[in-house]
Short mmCIF file of C-alpha atoms in Angstrom, two decimals:
data_model
loop_
_atom_site.label_atom_id
_atom_site.label_comp_id
_atom_site.label_asym_id
_atom_site.label_seq_id
_atom_site.Cartn_x
_atom_site.Cartn_y
_atom_site.Cartn_z
CA MET A 1 4.18 15.08 -3.82
CA LYS A 2 4.46 12.03 -6.53
CA LEU A 3 2.69 8.78 -6.85
CA THR A 4 4.05 5.60 -8.91
CA VAL A 5 1.27 2.66 -9.25
CA VAL A 6 4.21 0.17 -9.53
CA GLY A 7 1.77 -2.97 -8.61
CA CYS A 8 -2.01 -3.31 -8.33
CA SER A 9 -3.08 -6.05 -8.34
CA GLY A 10 -5.79 -7.08 -6.38
CA SER A 11 -5.05 -10.99 -4.18
CA PHE A 12 -2.38 -12.31 -6.59
CA PRO A 13 -0.71 -11.13 -9.81
CA SER A 14 -2.96 -10.25 -13.29
CA ALA A 15 -0.84 -10.55 -16.68
CA GLU A 16 -0.50 -7.37 -16.25
CA SER A 17 1.03 -5.82 -12.46
CA ALA A 18 2.43 -7.19 -10.13
CA CYS A 19 0.25 -7.14 -6.30
CA SER A 20 0.02 -4.05 -4.34
CA SER A 21 3.17 -1.86 -4.11
CA TYR A 22 2.76 2.05 -4.98
CA LEU A 23 6.02 4.05 -4.21
CA VAL A 24 5.83 8.08 -2.94
CA GLU A 25 8.44 10.68 -3.06
CA ALA A 26 9.30 13.91 -1.59
CA ASP A 27 11.97 16.04 -1.58
CA GLY A 28 14.46 13.41 -2.49
CA PHE A 29 12.90 10.93 0.38
CA ARG A 30 11.16 7.53 -1.33
CA LEU A 31 8.48 6.34 0.34
CA LEU A 32 7.74 1.87 -0.37
CA LEU A 33 3.72 1.31 0.22
CA ASP A 34 3.22 -1.89 0.16
CA LEU A 35 4.97 -4.80 -1.39
CA GLY A 36 3.18 -6.67 -3.33
CA ASN A 37 3.25 -10.26 -4.83
CA GLY A 38 5.49 -9.70 -7.91
CA ALA A 39 6.21 -5.83 -6.75
CA LEU A 40 9.71 -6.27 -6.29
CA GLY A 41 11.02 -6.57 -8.95
CA GLU A 42 8.57 -3.80 -11.19
CA LEU A 43 10.18 -1.32 -8.34
CA GLN A 44 13.19 -1.50 -9.94
CA ARG A 45 11.65 0.35 -13.02
CA HIS A 46 11.31 2.88 -10.69
CA CYS A 47 14.26 3.16 -8.06
CA GLY A 48 17.55 1.26 -7.72
CA LEU A 49 17.50 -1.35 -4.85
CA TYR A 50 18.11 0.78 -2.45
CA ASP A 51 17.68 3.75 -2.81
CA LEU A 52 13.70 2.80 -0.52
CA ASP A 53 14.21 5.30 2.31
CA ALA A 54 11.42 4.06 4.58
CA ILE A 55 8.20 1.02 4.04
CA PHE A 56 4.85 1.11 4.82
CA LEU A 57 3.28 -2.22 5.03
CA SER A 58 -0.61 -1.81 6.03
CA HIS A 59 -1.52 -5.91 6.62
CA LEU A 60 0.63 -8.89 6.73
CA HIS A 61 -1.04 -10.63 3.64
CA ALA A 62 1.54 -11.93 1.43
CA ASP A 63 -0.48 -9.30 -1.34
CA HIS A 64 0.64 -6.68 0.31
CA CYS A 65 4.33 -7.51 2.17
CA ILE A 66 5.30 -11.45 0.54
CA ASP A 67 7.73 -9.54 -1.70
CA MET A 68 10.25 -8.56 1.61
CA CYS A 69 10.46 -11.81 1.89
CA ALA A 70 12.67 -10.78 -1.97
CA TYR A 71 13.61 -7.95 -0.27
CA PHE A 72 15.36 -9.06 2.33
CA VAL A 73 17.16 -11.92 0.19
CA ALA A 74 18.55 -8.40 -2.19
CA ARG A 75 20.03 -6.28 1.14
CA TYR A 76 20.70 -8.94 3.46
CA TYR A 77 23.40 -10.55 1.31
CA ARG A 78 24.98 -8.01 -0.46
CA HIS A 79 28.56 -8.40 -1.57
CA ASP A 80 29.45 -5.07 -3.61
CA GLY A 81 29.43 -2.90 -0.98
CA GLY A 82 28.70 -4.78 2.33
CA ARG A 83 25.21 -5.18 3.96
CA CYS A 84 22.46 -2.47 4.08
CA ASP A 85 21.69 -1.05 6.88
CA PRO A 86 18.03 -1.42 8.35
CA ILE A 87 16.03 0.37 6.21
CA PRO A 88 12.87 1.88 8.85
CA VAL A 89 9.56 -0.96 7.82
CA TYR A 90 5.84 0.39 9.69
CA GLY A 91 3.42 -2.43 10.36
CA PRO A 92 1.39 -3.79 12.05
CA GLU A 93 1.83 -5.71 15.21
CA GLY A 94 3.70 -9.33 14.73
CA THR A 95 5.58 -7.83 11.51
CA GLU A 96 9.45 -9.23 12.41
CA GLN A 97 7.58 -12.62 12.80
CA ARG A 98 5.60 -13.27 10.36
CA LEU A 99 7.63 -12.30 7.56
CA THR A 100 10.88 -14.35 9.21
CA THR A 101 7.74 -17.05 9.84
CA ALA A 102 7.38 -16.45 5.37
CA TYR A 103 11.22 -16.74 4.74
CA ALA A 104 11.47 -19.99 7.07
CA ASP A 105 15.62 -20.34 6.61
CA THR A 106 16.95 -16.89 7.63
CA PRO A 107 20.27 -17.55 9.60
CA THR A 108 19.20 -16.21 12.58
CA ALA A 109 15.77 -16.00 14.45
CA SER A 110 16.99 -12.02 14.35
CA SER A 111 18.33 -12.04 10.90
CA MET A 112 15.19 -9.90 9.83
CA SER A 113 16.07 -6.88 12.09
CA GLU A 114 19.31 -6.69 10.88
CA VAL A 115 18.12 -4.84 7.50
CA PHE A 116 15.12 -3.69 9.00
CA ASP A 117 14.13 -1.60 11.23
CA PHE A 118 11.05 -2.71 12.40
CA HIS A 119 8.60 -0.12 13.81
CA THR A 120 5.12 -0.54 15.35
CA VAL A 121 2.35 1.10 13.16
CA LYS A 122 -0.99 1.88 15.58
CA PRO A 123 -3.81 4.56 14.76
CA SER A 124 -1.06 7.45 15.01
CA THR A 125 0.00 10.56 13.50
CA PHE A 126 4.03 10.75 13.42
CA GLU A 127 6.53 11.78 11.04
CA ILE A 128 8.36 9.17 8.01
CA GLY A 129 10.87 11.36 5.98
CA PRO A 130 9.86 15.61 4.43
CA PHE A 131 5.32 13.07 5.52
CA THR A 132 3.06 13.66 8.44
CA VAL A 133 0.90 10.90 8.25
CA HIS A 134 -2.01 8.91 10.05
CA THR A 135 -2.76 6.09 10.20
CA GLU A 136 -6.00 4.62 11.26
CA ARG A 137 -7.72 0.53 11.91
CA VAL A 138 -9.80 -0.37 8.97
CA ALA A 139 -12.51 -2.84 8.46
CA HIS A 140 -10.34 -6.48 7.50
CA PRO A 141 -10.04 -9.80 9.14
CA VAL A 142 -6.60 -9.76 10.09
CA GLU A 143 -4.87 -5.82 11.57
CA ALA A 144 -5.08 -3.50 8.80
CA TYR A 145 -4.55 0.31 8.60
CA GLY A 146 -4.91 2.78 6.27
CA ILE A 147 -2.67 5.62 5.55
CA ARG A 148 -3.30 9.66 4.90
CA ILE A 149 0.27 11.46 3.52
CA GLU A 150 0.67 14.81 4.00
CA HIS A 151 3.41 17.09 2.67
CA ALA A 152 3.93 20.45 1.33
CA GLY A 153 0.19 21.09 1.79
CA LYS A 154 -1.02 18.12 -0.29
CA ILE A 155 -2.35 15.29 0.63
CA LEU A 156 -2.32 11.16 -0.39
CA THR A 157 -4.87 8.59 1.71
CA TYR A 158 -4.29 5.34 0.25
CA SER A 159 -6.91 2.90 1.51
CA GLY A 160 -5.15 -0.62 2.51
CA ASP A 161 -7.29 -2.90 2.06
CA THR A 162 -10.94 -2.39 4.61
CA GLY A 163 -14.41 -2.89 3.72
CA ILE A 164 -17.05 -0.09 4.93
CA SER A 165 -15.09 2.38 7.57
CA THR A 166 -15.77 5.68 9.37
CA ALA A 167 -11.98 5.63 10.18
CA LEU A 168 -11.54 5.23 6.27
CA ASP A 169 -13.95 7.76 5.59
CA GLU A 170 -11.39 10.33 7.51
CA LEU A 171 -8.37 9.60 6.23
CA ALA A 172 -9.39 10.35 3.40
CA ARG A 173 -11.36 13.78 4.69
CA ASP A 174 -10.52 17.15 2.06
CA ALA A 175 -7.62 14.10 0.59
CA ASP A 176 -6.19 16.16 -3.20
CA LEU A 177 -6.43 11.98 -4.08
CA PHE A 178 -7.75 9.07 -2.64
CA LEU A 179 -5.51 5.88 -3.39
CA CYS A 180 -8.53 3.19 -2.79
CA GLU A 181 -8.95 -0.41 -2.31
CA ALA A 182 -12.00 -1.56 -4.84
CA ALA A 183 -12.03 -5.34 -5.66
CA PHE A 184 -15.53 -6.39 -5.19
CA THR A 185 -18.27 -5.82 -7.57
CA HIS A 186 -22.00 -4.16 -6.55
CA GLY A 187 -24.33 -6.67 -6.40
CA LYS A 188 -21.71 -9.49 -6.50
CA GLU A 189 -19.94 -9.85 -3.27
CA ASN A 190 -21.14 -9.03 -0.70
CA ILE A 191 -19.02 -9.50 2.39
CA PRO A 192 -18.51 -7.48 5.15
CA ASP A 193 -15.83 -6.30 7.05
CA LEU A 194 -13.62 -7.29 3.79
CA HIS A 195 -13.36 -5.28 1.19
CA LEU A 196 -15.17 -2.34 -0.99
CA ASN A 197 -16.70 -2.31 -4.20
CA GLY A 198 -16.72 0.64 -6.60
CA ARG A 199 -19.74 2.14 -5.35
CA GLU A 200 -18.13 1.75 -2.10
CA ALA A 201 -15.25 3.04 -3.07
CA GLY A 202 -17.36 5.98 -4.69
CA GLN A 203 -19.58 6.79 -1.82
CA THR A 204 -16.44 7.13 0.74
CA ALA A 205 -14.77 9.73 -1.56
CA ALA A 206 -17.51 11.09 -1.08
CA ARG A 207 -18.40 11.60 1.99
CA ALA A 208 -15.07 11.72 2.25
CA GLY A 209 -14.60 14.86 -0.04
CA ALA A 210 -11.81 13.37 -1.80
CA ARG A 211 -10.35 15.32 -4.55
CA ARG A 212 -9.47 12.97 -6.57
CA LEU A 213 -9.72 8.71 -7.15
CA VAL A 214 -8.36 6.13 -8.02
CA LEU A 215 -9.25 2.72 -7.90
CA THR A 216 -6.91 -0.30 -6.90
CA HIS A 217 -6.20 -3.71 -5.79
CA ILE A 218 -9.04 -5.76 -8.13
CA PRO A 219 -8.28 -8.87 -8.70
CA PRO A 220 -8.02 -10.43 -12.45
CA TRP A 221 -11.20 -12.31 -11.39
CA THR A 222 -13.68 -8.20 -11.92
CA ASP A 223 -14.19 -6.45 -14.82
CA PRO A 224 -12.57 -2.58 -13.05
CA GLN A 225 -14.23 -1.04 -16.05
CA VAL A 226 -17.45 -1.78 -13.91
CA ASN A 227 -16.01 -1.08 -10.58
CA LEU A 228 -15.16 2.52 -12.86
CA ALA A 229 -18.78 2.91 -13.82
CA ASP A 230 -20.37 2.00 -10.32
CA ALA A 231 -17.87 4.97 -9.19
CA ARG A 232 -18.69 7.05 -11.44
CA GLU A 233 -22.82 7.27 -10.58
CA VAL A 234 -22.30 7.83 -7.42
CA TYR A 235 -18.88 10.36 -7.06
CA GLY A 236 -18.44 14.36 -8.79
CA GLY A 237 -14.98 13.60 -8.86
CA PRO A 238 -12.54 12.93 -11.23
CA VAL A 239 -12.33 9.35 -10.85
CA GLU A 240 -10.03 6.08 -12.59
CA LEU A 241 -8.27 2.70 -12.50
CA ALA A 242 -4.81 2.83 -10.97
CA ALA A 243 -2.36 0.56 -13.25
CA PRO A 244 1.08 0.12 -13.70
CA ARG A 245 3.69 2.48 -14.11
CA GLN A 246 1.57 5.37 -14.09
CA THR A 247 2.50 8.56 -12.08
CA TYR A 248 0.38 11.51 -10.64
CA GLU A 249 1.91 14.43 -9.28
CA ILE A 250 -0.22 15.78 -5.57
#
């Protein structure tokens, strides 16, 4: 598997990065994890607008899904080559309605489904292209899912947005790469079931026996170096900060 960080800023785009979006590729198949604010533009550095094969939305907060509205325009109103066939979109219950409401002026109430083939995510194991994926609900104010992606004996886990969660521990069990949010700063914010801080992300990786930790979803107002240092205090494996255009071979 190849992982490309399209965007990794939390809550809103920074001057350096779009919001959450990650491209996972294997066997010629392209799976996109989330499509937050500003990510559609950055995505075009890594693949064509019409080269994606499937999209997974961890939850329906704008910094993880709002550029789906812009992607709707690209797919629905394409003139050269005609309208795109529907692409599979996996998201929480109500994803179609959320995007239709956000767009606010679709030609019909069902226009989104003309270019997006919506599938409702629940805790389950299923196939997306060449990937075996397992999803579990994690701790966030809205319905939100972490995802474990397996291919050719390798494991990638993406936390989505979450507070401390035993479900996340299991999703990250023995992961070769654990892409984990670390939006909060240890000793500063303490809001249960919302986000992890760097120390908690490191502790989760240690409990799960993950082989590599990449911290992501750090908002522009948070010092990422503090979160990185906090993670390193409690996790003995390699840990680094996600950065736009960074790639990983898994």
